[in-house]
Structures are given as structure tokens and as C-alpha cells.
Coordinates of C-alpha atoms in Angstrom, one line a residue:
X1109 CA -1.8 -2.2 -12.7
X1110 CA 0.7 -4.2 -10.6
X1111 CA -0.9 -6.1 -7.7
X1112 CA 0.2 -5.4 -4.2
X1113 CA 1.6 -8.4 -1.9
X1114 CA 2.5 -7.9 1.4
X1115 CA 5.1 -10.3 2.6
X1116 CA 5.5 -12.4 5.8
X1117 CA 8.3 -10.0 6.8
X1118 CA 5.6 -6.7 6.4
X1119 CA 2.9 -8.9 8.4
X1120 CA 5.7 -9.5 11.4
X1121 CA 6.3 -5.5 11.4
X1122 CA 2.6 -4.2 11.0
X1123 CA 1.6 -6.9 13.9
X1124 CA 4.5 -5.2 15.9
X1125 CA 3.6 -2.1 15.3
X1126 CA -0.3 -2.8 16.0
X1127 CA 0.9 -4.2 18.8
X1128 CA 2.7 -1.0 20.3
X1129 CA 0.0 0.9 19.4
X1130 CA -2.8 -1.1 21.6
X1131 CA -0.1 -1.0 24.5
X1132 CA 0.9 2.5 24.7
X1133 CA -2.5 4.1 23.4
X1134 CA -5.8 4.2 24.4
X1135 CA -9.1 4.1 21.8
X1136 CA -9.1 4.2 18.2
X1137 CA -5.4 4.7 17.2
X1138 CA -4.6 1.0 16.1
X1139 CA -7.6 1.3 14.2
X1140 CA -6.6 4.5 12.2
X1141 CA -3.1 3.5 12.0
X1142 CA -4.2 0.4 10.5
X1143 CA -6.5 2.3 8.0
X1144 CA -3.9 4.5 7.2
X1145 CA -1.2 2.1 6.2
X1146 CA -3.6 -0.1 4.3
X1147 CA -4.3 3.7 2.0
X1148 CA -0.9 4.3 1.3
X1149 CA -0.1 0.2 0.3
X1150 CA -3.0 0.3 -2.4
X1151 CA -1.6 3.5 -3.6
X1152 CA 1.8 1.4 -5.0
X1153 CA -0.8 -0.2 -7.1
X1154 CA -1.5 2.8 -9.6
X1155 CA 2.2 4.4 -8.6
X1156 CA 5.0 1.7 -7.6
X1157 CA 7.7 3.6 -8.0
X1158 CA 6.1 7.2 -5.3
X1159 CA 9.1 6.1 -3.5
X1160 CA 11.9 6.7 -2.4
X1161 CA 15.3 4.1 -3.3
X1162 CA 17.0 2.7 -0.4
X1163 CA 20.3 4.2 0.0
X1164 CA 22.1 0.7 0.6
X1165 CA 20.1 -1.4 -1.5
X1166 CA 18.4 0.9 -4.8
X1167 CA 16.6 -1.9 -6.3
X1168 CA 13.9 -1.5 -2.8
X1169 CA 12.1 1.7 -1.7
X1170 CA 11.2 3.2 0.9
X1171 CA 7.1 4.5 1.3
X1172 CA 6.9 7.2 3.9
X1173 CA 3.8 6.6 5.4
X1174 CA 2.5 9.9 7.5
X1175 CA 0.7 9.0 11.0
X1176 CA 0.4 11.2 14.0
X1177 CA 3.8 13.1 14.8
X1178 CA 5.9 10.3 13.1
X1179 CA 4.5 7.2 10.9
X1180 CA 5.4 4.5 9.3
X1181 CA 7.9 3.1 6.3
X1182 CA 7.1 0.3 3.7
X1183 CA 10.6 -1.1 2.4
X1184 CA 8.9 -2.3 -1.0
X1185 CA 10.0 -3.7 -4.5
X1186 CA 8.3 -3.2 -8.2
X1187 CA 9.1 -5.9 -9.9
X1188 CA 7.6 -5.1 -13.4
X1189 CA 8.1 -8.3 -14.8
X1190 CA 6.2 -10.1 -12.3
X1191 CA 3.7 -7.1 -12.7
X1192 CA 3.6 -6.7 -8.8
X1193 CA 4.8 -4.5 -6.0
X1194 CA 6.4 -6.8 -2.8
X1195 CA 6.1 -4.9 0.3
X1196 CA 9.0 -6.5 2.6
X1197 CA 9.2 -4.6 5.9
X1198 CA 7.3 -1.8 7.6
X1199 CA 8.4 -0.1 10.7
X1200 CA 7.8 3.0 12.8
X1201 CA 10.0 5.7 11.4
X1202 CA 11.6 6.1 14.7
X1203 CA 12.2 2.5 15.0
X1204 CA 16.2 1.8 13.7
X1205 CA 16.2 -1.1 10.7
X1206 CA 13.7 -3.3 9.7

């Protein structure tokens, strides 16, 4: 089972996100986005490859990560070799680019 290791680059972009989540909402929503992404991560460990290839680059993927009336996306790559899935980047799906 490949381990899971989440980049600097993923840990800028979930701290952005948390961060625009605290601002703009009230309660527990950074807290269940948080929990939600954090799900969907350990689920590349027994499936690295649920999703989708990047269009410009096929050798990443893209995990759509459902939240709210959007969500999230995890640019990743399964590097068998190395027995381990690098996630990259995440952003808000209605953020443009990593």
C-alpha cells in the first residue's frame, strides 16, 4: 500500500484554502473541510490511481474532492517505484491553476 506524502506545495494551498474558509465562514466549516480533504488523501493509499490524468501533464492527476457546492482538487503523483503517492497542489475547484 503506497504511503501518502503531502508536499510543501499541497501544505501552501490547504493553508490557503483554510484560510478562506475561516474568513468568509462562520463555525465549523474549516473544520469539516479539513476532515473532508484529509478522507479523500488516505483514500490514494489503497487506490492511487481514482483519478483523473491532467490534461497538460498525464503523468499527475487530479482528485476531485466533493465539499459544499464546489470542493477541492489534489494535483497528485503515484510513483510506484518509490511505492508512494505525492500530493503536489490542492485548490478550490473554482480557484484557476494551482
Amino acid at each position: 500500500m503506497p504511503r501518502v506524502i503531502i508536499t510543501e506545495g499541497a501544505v501552501r494551498g490547504l493553508a490557503r484554502c483554510r484560510a478562506f474558509l475561516e474568513a468568509v465562514e462562520a463555525g465549523e466549516s474549516a473544520v469539516r473541510a479539513g476532515r473532508t480533504l484529509a478522507r479523500h488523501l488516505r483514500m490514494l493509499e489503497t487506490v492511487p490511481d481514482m483519478g483523473r490524468p491532467d490534461d497538460e501533464m498525464p503523468e499527475l492527476r487530479e482528485l476531485m474532492i466533493p465539499f459544499g457546492k464546489a470542493g477541492y482538487v489534489a494535483l497528485y503523483r503515484y510513483r510506484p517505484g518509490d511505492d508512494a503517492v505525492y500530493v503536489l497542489a490542492v485548490r478550490h475547484q473554482k480557484e484557476a491553476g494551482y
